[in-house]
CSV table of C-alpha atoms and ligand atoms in Angstrom, one decimal:
chain,number,residue,atom,x,y,z
M,1,UNK,CA,31.2,7.2,49.6
M,2,UNK,CA,29.7,5.3,46.7
M,3,UNK,CA,26.2,6.1,47.9
M,4,UNK,CA,27.1,9.7,48.3
M,5,UNK,CA,28.3,10.0,44.7
M,6,UNK,CA,24.6,9.3,43.6
M,7,UNK,CA,24.1,13.0,44.4
M,8,UNK,CA,26.2,13.9,41.4
M,9,UNK,CA,23.6,12.7,38.9
M,10,UNK,CA,20.7,14.8,37.8
M,11,UNK,CA,18.2,12.0,38.0
M,12,UNK,CA,17.7,9.3,40.6
M,13,UNK,CA,19.9,6.2,40.0
M,14,UNK,CA,18.3,2.7,39.7
M,15,UNK,CA,19.9,0.1,42.0
M,16,UNK,CA,20.7,-3.0,40.0
M,17,UNK,CA,22.5,-5.1,42.7
M,18,UNK,CA,20.5,-8.1,44.0
M,19,UNK,CA,21.6,-10.1,47.1
M,20,UNK,CA,21.0,-13.7,48.3
M,21,UNK,CA,19.1,-14.2,51.5
M,22,UNK,CA,22.5,-14.6,53.4
M,23,UNK,CA,23.6,-11.2,52.1
M,24,UNK,CA,26.0,-12.2,49.3
M,25,UNK,CA,25.7,-10.8,45.9
M,26,UNK,CA,23.5,-12.8,43.4
M,27,UNK,CA,25.2,-12.2,40.1
M,28,UNK,CA,22.6,-13.8,37.9
M,29,UNK,CA,19.7,-11.7,39.2
M,30,UNK,CA,21.9,-8.6,39.3
M,31,UNK,CA,22.8,-9.0,35.7
M,32,UNK,CA,19.1,-9.6,34.8
M,33,UNK,CA,18.0,-6.5,36.7
M,34,UNK,CA,20.7,-4.5,34.9
M,35,UNK,CA,19.6,-5.7,31.5
M,36,UNK,CA,15.9,-5.0,32.3
M,37,UNK,CA,16.7,-1.5,33.5
M,38,UNK,CA,18.7,-0.8,30.3
M,39,UNK,CA,15.8,-2.2,28.2
M,40,UNK,CA,13.4,0.0,30.1
M,41,UNK,CA,15.4,3.1,29.3
M,42,UNK,CA,16.8,3.8,32.7
M,43,UNK,CA,19.7,6.3,32.3
M,44,UNK,CA,21.5,6.2,35.6
M,45,UNK,CA,22.4,2.7,36.9
M,46,UNK,CA,23.8,2.1,40.4
M,47,UNK,CA,25.9,-1.1,40.8
M,48,UNK,CA,25.0,-2.5,37.4
M,49,UNK,CA,26.4,-6.0,36.7
M,50,UNK,CA,27.5,-7.5,33.4
M,51,UNK,CA,28.6,-10.8,31.9
M,52,UNK,CA,31.0,-10.3,29.0
M,53,UNK,CA,32.3,-13.5,27.4
M,54,UNK,CA,33.6,-15.5,30.4
M,55,UNK,CA,34.1,-12.4,32.5
M,56,UNK,CA,31.8,-10.6,34.9
M,57,UNK,CA,32.0,-7.2,36.6
M,58,UNK,CA,30.0,-4.6,38.3
M,59,UNK,CA,30.7,-0.9,38.5
M,60,UNK,CA,29.5,1.8,40.8
M,61,UNK,CA,27.6,3.9,38.3
M,62,UNK,CA,26.7,4.1,34.6
M,63,UNK,CA,25.1,7.1,33.0
M,64,UNK,CA,23.6,6.9,29.5
M,65,UNK,CA,24.5,9.6,26.9
M,66,UNK,CA,21.9,10.8,24.4
M,67,UNK,CA,24.0,9.0,21.7
M,68,UNK,CA,23.4,5.7,23.4
M,69,UNK,CA,26.9,5.4,24.7
M,70,UNK,CA,27.7,5.3,28.5
M,71,UNK,CA,29.8,7.2,31.0
M,72,UNK,CA,31.3,4.9,33.6
M,73,UNK,CA,32.0,6.0,37.2
M,74,UNK,CA,34.0,4.3,40.0
M,75,UNK,CA,34.2,6.0,43.4
M,76,UNK,CA,37.3,5.9,45.6
M,77,UNK,CA,37.5,6.9,49.2
M,78,UNK,CA,41.0,8.1,48.6
M,79,UNK,CA,42.7,11.2,47.2
M,80,UNK,CA,44.7,9.5,44.5
M,81,UNK,CA,44.2,6.9,41.8
M,82,UNK,CA,46.5,4.0,42.4
M,83,UNK,CA,47.9,1.7,39.7
M,84,UNK,CA,45.9,-1.1,41.3
M,85,UNK,CA,42.7,1.0,40.8
M,86,UNK,CA,43.6,1.5,37.1
M,87,UNK,CA,44.2,-2.2,36.6
M,88,UNK,CA,40.8,-3.0,38.2
M,89,UNK,CA,39.1,-0.3,36.1
M,90,UNK,CA,40.7,-1.7,32.9
M,91,UNK,CA,39.1,-5.1,33.7
M,92,UNK,CA,35.8,-3.4,34.2
M,93,UNK,CA,36.1,-1.4,31.0
M,94,UNK,CA,37.0,-4.5,29.0
M,95,UNK,CA,34.1,-6.5,30.5
M,96,UNK,CA,31.7,-3.7,29.8
M,97,UNK,CA,32.9,-3.7,26.2
M,98,UNK,CA,32.6,-7.4,25.9
M,99,UNK,CA,29.0,-7.1,27.2
M,100,UNK,CA,28.3,-4.8,24.2
M,101,UNK,CA,28.4,-1.3,25.9
M,102,UNK,CA,30.0,1.7,24.2
M,103,UNK,CA,31.9,3.7,26.8
M,104,UNK,CA,32.5,7.4,26.1
M,105,UNK,CA,34.2,8.3,29.4
M,106,UNK,CA,35.5,6.3,32.4
M,107,UNK,CA,35.6,8.5,35.4
M,108,UNK,CA,37.3,7.9,38.7
M,109,UNK,CA,35.9,10.0,41.5
M,110,UNK,CA,38.4,10.7,44.3
M,111,UNK,CA,38.2,12.9,47.3
M,112,UNK,CA,39.1,16.6,47.1
M,113,UNK,CA,40.9,17.2,50.5
M,114,UNK,CA,40.8,20.9,50.0
M,115,UNK,CA,37.0,21.0,50.1
M,116,UNK,CA,35.7,22.6,53.3
M,117,UNK,CA,32.1,21.7,54.1
M,118,UNK,CA,29.6,24.5,54.6
M,119,UNK,CA,26.2,23.9,56.0
M,120,UNK,CA,25.3,21.4,53.3
M,121,UNK,CA,27.7,19.2,51.4
M,122,UNK,CA,28.4,20.3,47.9
M,123,UNK,CA,29.1,16.9,46.2
M,124,UNK,CA,30.4,18.5,43.1
M,125,UNK,CA,33.2,20.1,45.2
M,126,UNK,CA,33.7,17.1,47.3
M,127,UNK,CA,34.5,14.7,44.5
M,128,UNK,CA,37.3,15.2,42.0
M,129,UNK,CA,36.4,13.7,38.6
M,130,UNK,CA,39.2,12.3,36.4
M,131,UNK,CA,38.6,10.7,33.0
M,132,UNK,CA,41.0,7.7,32.8
M,133,UNK,CA,39.7,6.3,29.6
M,134,UNK,CA,42.8,7.1,27.5
M,135,UNK,CA,45.0,5.4,30.1
M,136,UNK,CA,42.7,2.4,30.4
M,137,UNK,CA,42.6,2.0,26.6
M,138,UNK,CA,46.4,1.6,26.6
M,139,UNK,CA,46.2,-0.9,29.5
M,140,UNK,CA,43.5,-2.9,27.9
M,141,UNK,CA,45.9,-4.5,25.4
M,142,UNK,CA,48.1,-5.7,28.2
M,143,UNK,CA,45.0,-7.1,29.9
M,144,UNK,CA,44.0,-9.0,26.8
M,145,UNK,CA,47.2,-10.9,26.7
M,146,UNK,CA,47.0,-11.6,30.4
M,147,UNK,CA,43.4,-13.0,29.9
M,148,UNK,CA,44.8,-15.2,27.1
M,149,UNK,CA,47.3,-16.7,29.5
M,150,UNK,CA,44.7,-17.1,32.3
M,151,UNK,CA,42.3,-18.9,29.9
M,152,UNK,CA,45.1,-21.3,28.9
M,153,UNK,CA,45.9,-21.9,32.6
M,154,UNK,CA,42.2,-22.6,33.4
M,155,UNK,CA,42.3,-25.4,30.8
M,156,UNK,CA,45.2,-27.2,32.5
M,157,UNK,CA,44.4,-30.5,34.2
M,158,UNK,CA,46.6,-29.7,37.3
M,159,UNK,CA,47.5,-26.4,38.9
M,160,UNK,CA,50.7,-24.8,37.6
M,161,UNK,CA,53.8,-25.5,39.7
M,162,UNK,CA,54.7,-22.0,40.7
M,163,UNK,CA,56.8,-21.1,43.8
M,164,UNK,CA,55.3,-18.7,46.4
M,165,UNK,CA,56.2,-15.0,45.7
M,166,UNK,CA,55.4,-11.4,46.3
M,167,UNK,CA,52.3,-11.9,44.1
M,168,UNK,CA,50.8,-14.0,46.9
M,169,UNK,CA,50.7,-10.9,49.1
M,170,UNK,CA,50.3,-7.9,46.8
M,171,UNK,CA,48.1,-6.1,45.8
M,172,UNK,CA,45.9,-8.4,48.0
M,173,UNK,CA,46.7,-11.5,50.1
M,174,UNK,CA,45.8,-14.5,47.9
M,175,UNK,CA,42.9,-16.6,49.1
M,176,UNK,CA,44.9,-19.8,48.4
M,177,UNK,CA,47.7,-18.8,50.8
M,178,UNK,CA,46.7,-21.4,53.4
M,179,UNK,CA,47.2,-24.1,50.7
M,180,UNK,CA,50.4,-22.8,48.9
M,181,UNK,CA,52.2,-21.6,52.0
M,182,UNK,CA,51.7,-24.8,54.0
M,183,UNK,CA,55.4,-25.6,53.7
M,184,UNK,CA,56.5,-22.3,55.2
M,185,UNK,CA,57.9,-23.1,58.7
M,186,UNK,CA,56.8,-21.2,61.8
M,187,UNK,CA,60.1,-19.4,62.4
M,188,UNK,CA,60.5,-18.5,58.7
M,189,UNK,CA,62.3,-15.4,57.5
M,190,UNK,CA,58.8,-14.0,56.6
M,191,UNK,CA,58.3,-13.4,60.4
M,192,UNK,CA,61.0,-10.7,60.5
M,193,UNK,CA,59.7,-7.2,60.8
M,194,UNK,CA,61.1,-4.1,59.1
M,195,UNK,CA,62.5,-6.1,56.2
M,196,UNK,CA,61.2,-5.6,52.7
M,197,UNK,CA,59.2,-8.4,51.1
M,198,UNK,CA,61.8,-8.3,48.2
M,199,UNK,CA,64.6,-9.1,50.7
M,200,UNK,CA,62.7,-11.8,52.4
M,201,UNK,CA,61.9,-13.6,49.1
M,202,UNK,CA,65.6,-13.1,48.1
M,203,UNK,CA,66.6,-15.0,51.2
M,204,UNK,CA,63.8,-17.6,50.8
M,205,UNK,CA,64.6,-18.3,47.1
M,206,UNK,CA,68.3,-18.7,47.8
M,207,UNK,CA,67.4,-21.5,50.3
M,208,UNK,CA,67.6,-19.5,53.6
M,209,UNK,CA,64.1,-20.3,54.9
M,210,UNK,CA,64.2,-19.8,58.7
M,211,UNK,CA,65.5,-17.2,61.0
M,212,UNK,CA,68.0,-19.8,62.4
M,213,UNK,CA,69.3,-20.4,58.9
M,214,UNK,CA,69.6,-16.7,58.3
M,215,UNK,CA,71.9,-16.5,61.4
M,216,UNK,CA,74.4,-18.8,59.7
M,217,UNK,CA,73.9,-17.5,56.2
M,218,UNK,CA,76.1,-15.2,54.1
M,219,UNK,CA,73.5,-12.5,54.4
M,220,UNK,CA,74.2,-9.5,56.7
M,221,UNK,CA,71.0,-9.5,58.8
M,222,UNK,CA,72.9,-9.2,62.2
M,223,UNK,CA,71.2,-6.0,63.4
M,224,UNK,CA,67.8,-7.3,62.6
M,225,UNK,CA,68.3,-10.6,64.3
M,226,UNK,CA,69.8,-9.0,67.4
M,227,UNK,CA,66.8,-6.7,67.5
M,228,UNK,CA,64.3,-9.5,67.5
M,229,UNK,CA,66.3,-11.7,69.9
M,230,UNK,CA,67.9,-9.1,72.2
M,231,UNK,CA,68.2,-9.5,75.9
M,232,UNK,CA,66.6,-7.1,78.3
M,233,UNK,CA,68.4,-3.8,77.9
M,234,UNK,CA,68.3,-0.5,79.9
M,235,UNK,CA,70.4,2.6,79.2
M,236,UNK,CA,70.3,3.9,82.8
M,237,UNK,CA,71.8,7.3,82.1
M,238,UNK,CA,69.5,8.1,79.1
M,239,UNK,CA,66.4,6.7,80.9
M,240,UNK,CA,67.2,8.7,84.1
M,241,UNK,CA,67.6,11.9,82.0
M,242,UNK,CA,64.3,11.2,80.3
M,243,UNK,CA,62.5,10.6,83.6
M,244,UNK,CA,63.9,13.8,85.1
M,245,UNK,CA,61.5,15.8,82.9
M,246,UNK,CA,58.4,14.1,84.4
M,247,UNK,CA,56.8,15.9,87.3
M,248,UNK,CA,53.8,15.0,89.5
M,249,UNK,CA,50.8,15.4,89.2
M,250,UNK,CA,51.0,13.3,86.1
M,251,UNK,CA,48.2,12.7,83.6
M,252,UNK,CA,48.4,9.6,81.4
M,253,UNK,CA,46.4,10.5,78.4
M,254,UNK,CA,45.1,8.9,75.1
M,255,UNK,CA,42.8,10.0,72.4
M,256,UNK,CA,40.7,8.2,69.8
M,257,UNK,CA,39.5,9.9,66.6
M,258,UNK,CA,38.0,9.1,63.3
M,259,UNK,CA,38.8,10.5,59.8
M,260,UNK,CA,35.6,10.4,57.8
M,261,UNK,CA,36.0,10.9,54.0
M,262,UNK,CA,32.6,12.6,54.0
M,263,UNK,CA,32.9,15.7,56.3
M,264,UNK,CA,30.2,15.2,58.9
M,265,UNK,CA,29.9,18.8,60.2
M,266,UNK,CA,30.2,22.3,58.7
M,267,UNK,CA,33.8,23.6,58.7
M,268,UNK,CA,35.3,20.1,58.4
M,269,UNK,CA,37.4,18.9,55.5
M,270,UNK,CA,37.5,15.3,54.1
M,271,UNK,CA,39.7,13.0,56.2
M,272,UNK,CA,40.0,15.6,59.0
M,273,UNK,CA,40.5,13.9,62.3
M,274,UNK,CA,37.5,14.3,64.6
M,275,UNK,CA,38.3,13.4,68.2
M,276,UNK,CA,35.5,11.6,69.9
M,277,UNK,CA,37.1,9.9,73.0
M,278,UNK,CA,39.8,10.5,75.5
M,279,UNK,CA,40.8,8.4,78.5
M,280,UNK,CA,43.1,9.6,81.3
M,281,UNK,CA,44.5,8.3,84.5
M,282,UNK,CA,45.5,11.1,87.0
M,283,UNK,CA,48.1,10.5,89.7
M,284,UNK,CA,49.0,13.2,92.2
M,285,UNK,CA,52.2,11.6,93.6
M,286,UNK,CA,54.2,8.4,93.5
M,287,UNK,CA,52.4,7.0,96.5
M,288,UNK,CA,49.0,8.4,95.4
M,289,UNK,CA,46.2,6.5,93.8
M,290,UNK,CA,45.1,6.6,90.2
M,291,UNK,CA,41.8,8.2,89.3
M,292,UNK,CA,40.2,7.4,85.9
M,293,UNK,CA,38.5,10.1,83.7
M,294,UNK,CA,37.1,9.9,80.2
M,295,UNK,CA,35.1,11.8,77.7
M,296,UNK,CA,33.1,10.2,74.8
M,297,UNK,CA,31.0,12.0,72.3
M,298,UNK,CA,27.4,11.5,71.4
M,299,UNK,CA,27.3,9.8,68.0
M,300,UNK,CA,26.0,12.0,65.2
M,301,UNK,CA,26.8,15.2,67.2
M,302,UNK,CA,29.9,17.3,66.7
M,303,UNK,CA,32.0,16.3,69.7
M,304,UNK,CA,34.9,18.7,69.2
M,305,UNK,CA,33.9,21.6,71.5
M,306,UNK,CA,32.8,19.4,74.4
M,307,UNK,CA,36.0,17.3,73.9
M,308,UNK,CA,38.1,20.4,74.1
M,309,UNK,CA,36.4,21.7,77.2
M,310,UNK,CA,36.6,18.4,79.0
M,311,UNK,CA,40.2,18.0,78.0
M,312,UNK,CA,41.2,21.4,79.3
M,313,UNK,CA,39.4,20.7,82.6
M,314,UNK,CA,41.2,17.3,83.1
M,315,UNK,CA,44.6,18.6,82.1
M,316,UNK,CA,44.5,21.8,84.1
M,317,UNK,CA,46.2,20.7,87.3
M,318,UNK,CA,48.8,18.4,85.8
M,319,UNK,CA,52.5,19.2,85.6
M,320,UNK,CA,53.2,16.5,83.0
M,321,UNK,CA,51.0,14.8,80.5
M,322,UNK,CA,52.3,11.4,79.4
M,323,UNK,CA,51.2,10.2,76.0
M,324,UNK,CA,52.5,7.3,74.0
M,325,UNK,CA,53.6,8.5,70.6
M,326,UNK,CA,51.6,11.7,70.7
M,327,UNK,CA,51.4,12.5,67.0
M,328,UNK,CA,47.6,12.1,66.9
M,329,UNK,CA,47.0,13.9,70.2
M,330,UNK,CA,49.1,16.9,69.0
M,331,UNK,CA,47.4,17.0,65.6
M,332,UNK,CA,44.0,17.0,67.3
M,333,UNK,CA,44.9,19.7,69.8
M,334,UNK,CA,46.3,21.9,67.0
M,335,UNK,CA,43.1,21.3,65.1
M,336,UNK,CA,41.1,22.4,68.1
M,337,UNK,CA,43.1,25.6,68.4
M,338,UNK,CA,42.3,26.4,64.8
M,339,UNK,CA,38.6,25.7,65.4
M,340,UNK,CA,38.3,27.5,68.8
M,341,UNK,CA,41.0,30.2,68.9
M,342,UNK,CA,39.5,31.4,72.2
M,343,UNK,CA,40.8,28.2,73.8
M,344,UNK,CA,44.3,28.6,72.4
M,345,UNK,CA,46.1,29.5,75.7
M,346,UNK,CA,44.7,26.5,77.5
M,347,UNK,CA,45.3,24.1,74.6
M,348,UNK,CA,48.8,25.4,74.0
M,349,UNK,CA,49.6,24.8,77.7
M,350,UNK,CA,48.5,21.1,77.2
M,351,UNK,CA,50.8,20.8,74.2
M,352,UNK,CA,53.7,22.2,76.2
M,353,UNK,CA,53.1,19.6,79.0
M,354,UNK,CA,53.0,16.6,76.7
M,355,UNK,CA,56.0,14.2,77.0
M,356,UNK,CA,56.2,11.2,74.7
M,357,UNK,CA,56.5,8.1,76.8
M,358,UNK,CA,57.4,6.0,73.7
M,359,UNK,CA,60.7,7.8,73.3
M,360,UNK,CA,63.0,5.6,75.5
M,361,UNK,CA,61.6,2.6,73.7
M,362,UNK,CA,62.0,4.1,70.2
M,363,UNK,CA,65.5,5.3,71.1
M,364,UNK,CA,66.4,1.8,72.4
M,365,UNK,CA,67.1,3.1,75.9
M,366,UNK,CA,64.7,0.4,77.3
M,367,UNK,CA,64.0,-3.0,75.7
M,368,UNK,CA,62.4,-6.2,76.7
M,369,UNK,CA,62.7,-9.3,74.5
M,370,UNK,CA,58.9,-9.8,74.7
M,371,UNK,CA,58.5,-6.6,72.7
M,372,UNK,CA,59.8,-8.7,69.7
M,373,UNK,CA,61.5,-5.6,68.2
M,374,UNK,CA,58.2,-3.7,68.1
M,375,UNK,CA,57.4,-0.5,69.9
M,376,UNK,CA,53.6,-0.1,69.5
M,377,UNK,CA,51.5,-0.1,72.8
M,378,UNK,CA,49.8,-3.3,71.5
M,379,UNK,CA,53.2,-5.1,71.8
M,380,UNK,CA,54.7,-3.1,74.7
M,381,UNK,CA,51.9,-3.5,77.2
M,382,UNK,CA,51.9,-7.4,77.2
M,383,UNK,CA,55.7,-7.2,77.5
M,384,UNK,CA,55.7,-4.9,80.6
M,385,UNK,CA,52.6,-6.5,82.1
M,386,UNK,CA,52.0,-10.1,80.8
M,387,UNK,CA,48.7,-10.3,82.8
M,388,UNK,CA,47.1,-7.7,80.5
M,389,UNK,CA,46.5,-7.6,76.8
M,390,UNK,CA,44.0,-6.2,74.4
M,391,UNK,CA,42.8,-9.7,73.5
M,392,UNK,CA,40.1,-9.7,76.3
M,393,UNK,CA,38.5,-6.5,74.9
M,394,UNK,CA,35.7,-6.2,72.5
M,395,UNK,CA,37.5,-3.4,70.7
M,396,UNK,CA,41.2,-4.2,70.1
M,397,UNK,CA,42.7,-1.5,68.0
M,398,UNK,CA,42.4,2.2,67.3
M,399,UNK,CA,41.2,1.4,63.8
M,400,UNK,CA,38.4,-0.8,65.1
M,401,UNK,CA,37.5,2.0,67.6
M,402,UNK,CA,37.3,4.5,64.9
M,403,UNK,CA,35.2,2.2,62.6
M,404,UNK,CA,32.8,1.3,65.5
M,405,UNK,CA,32.2,5.0,66.3
M,406,UNK,CA,31.5,5.7,62.7
M,407,UNK,CA,29.0,2.9,62.6
M,408,UNK,CA,27.3,4.4,65.7
M,409,UNK,CA,27.1,7.7,63.8
M,410,UNK,CA,25.1,5.9,61.0
M,411,UNK,CA,21.4,6.1,61.3
M,412,UNK,CA,21.0,2.5,60.1
M,413,UNK,CA,23.1,0.8,62.7
M,414,UNK,CA,21.6,-2.0,64.8
M,415,UNK,CA,24.2,-1.9,67.7
M,416,UNK,CA,23.5,-1.4,71.3
M,417,UNK,CA,24.8,2.2,71.5
M,418,UNK,CA,25.4,2.4,75.3
M,419,UNK,CA,27.2,-1.0,75.3
M,420,UNK,CA,29.4,-0.1,72.4
M,421,UNK,CA,30.3,3.3,73.8
M,422,UNK,CA,31.3,1.5,77.0
M,423,UNK,CA,33.4,-0.9,74.9
M,424,UNK,CA,35.1,2.1,73.3
M,425,UNK,CA,35.9,3.7,76.7
M,426,UNK,CA,37.3,0.3,77.9
M,427,UNK,CA,39.6,0.1,74.9
M,428,UNK,CA,40.9,3.6,75.5
M,429,UNK,CA,41.2,2.9,79.2
M,430,UNK,CA,43.5,-0.1,78.4
M,431,UNK,CA,45.7,2.2,76.3
M,432,UNK,CA,46.2,4.6,79.3
M,433,UNK,CA,46.6,1.7,81.7
M,434,UNK,CA,49.4,0.6,79.4
M,435,UNK,CA,50.9,4.1,79.7
M,436,UNK,CA,51.0,3.7,83.5
M,437,UNK,CA,52.5,0.3,83.2
M,438,UNK,CA,55.2,1.5,80.8
M,439,UNK,CA,56.0,4.4,83.2
M,440,UNK,CA,56.2,1.9,86.1
M,441,UNK,CA,58.5,-0.4,84.0
M,442,UNK,CA,60.9,2.5,83.5
M,443,UNK,CA,60.7,3.2,87.3
M,444,UNK,CA,61.4,-0.4,88.1
M,445,UNK,CA,64.3,-0.5,85.7
M,446,UNK,CA,65.8,2.4,87.7
M,447,UNK,CA,65.1,0.7,91.0
M,448,UNK,CA,62.6,3.3,92.0
M,449,UNK,CA,59.2,2.9,93.7
M,450,UNK,CA,56.3,2.5,91.3
M,451,UNK,CA,52.7,3.8,91.1
M,452,UNK,CA,50.2,1.3,92.6
M,453,UNK,CA,47.7,0.1,90.0
M,454,UNK,CA,45.5,-1.8,92.5
K,501,SF4,S1,49.0,-18.3,47.2
K,501,SF4,FE1,47.9,-17.6,45.4
K,501,SF4,S2,49.4,-16.3,44.3
K,501,SF4,FE2,50.5,-17.5,45.8
K,501,SF4,S3,51.2,-19.3,44.6
K,501,SF4,FE3,49.2,-19.8,45.7
K,501,SF4,S4,47.7,-19.4,44.2
K,501,SF4,FE4,49.5,-18.3,43.4
């Protein structure tokens, strides 16, 4: 997104960043290149770097005004300006001022999600420009007193004796965590899920360090502990009722999509989900075999119409479509209906056949201790089938799949496209295999025959 924002400036920007041979930023040469560019009268600087007193910063863009002052720009691939962004920007503003620059405006560029791309991208519509200088001016005083404290700390002979706290984790995980958190035991209260950090530190600071200690403490954490340590549990009646809605032929289905900030095709909005891959196992009957099907787009091409056509074809003969937590799948199909109204009947029929296979787990009608209180497929698959996990795969999460596909859509990538597309299909295949295994686990729990996966 930062590179795209260069389109907002009337003249070409001069790239000031310099890198070391191993690819890391070389601050000295970057600062020198920035100074030289300013001396040579360059008016739009990309990634300029500055030293100001004992501080250093870089910024996405600077544009010189006729008066000699500068407009500063930072680009966010988000729709809102977070408090953290404002704090970072305050540091940049302060360093720029310490370096001798007069700043007339400090803009944060965020993404305008209402923008709908036409044939070409209109960058002035895509980015929303907010001048945060008045806010940063107020925050700068606070920053000055923080810097005073930090400078004092730097002069100390030994590191300050501070306990671990929420500041170790937020807004970023501290680089020194491996040193300062050495004394945190393996079964510490920090391992508990679905508990706020504030609560965990309250327990920790009161001396309750481990999950075992928590069990015998005054704190009421019973339901959390039972969730993480529960025995295998099956609510036969509820699970039987759920299974009664599932009819053969069954299709086990999973989608992958990506949400680019920069709309890649006409008619697409920023962060609109673009489906590029589905995997499916089809099973005609309980004693039938599984057949695998998939569709994956061709990077850089709009995959949506082919995806929709392939999906309709594969779903046509199925009575039930089993999806694990189908929020994304439903969102994608509704998007396809909006895009291709002529396919509405077929796509609506798919929506009507979808059953959420995660429901019995989410509703606690089926539980295995190996799920460790978690219900995502990444935790449920190894629990129902310990011989399989995502660890053996090159792509191990939906986020990684989406990032990889976006890389393949980039002209500059140096990946083996065929191999990586295969890796993506393998990842999605594991997700649908997990669906089959979860369905089989439900059948086993009800003492029914299962689908053969051999
Ligand atoms: S991990 Fe970082 S934030 Fe936490 S105590 Fe150590 S240095 Fe401080």
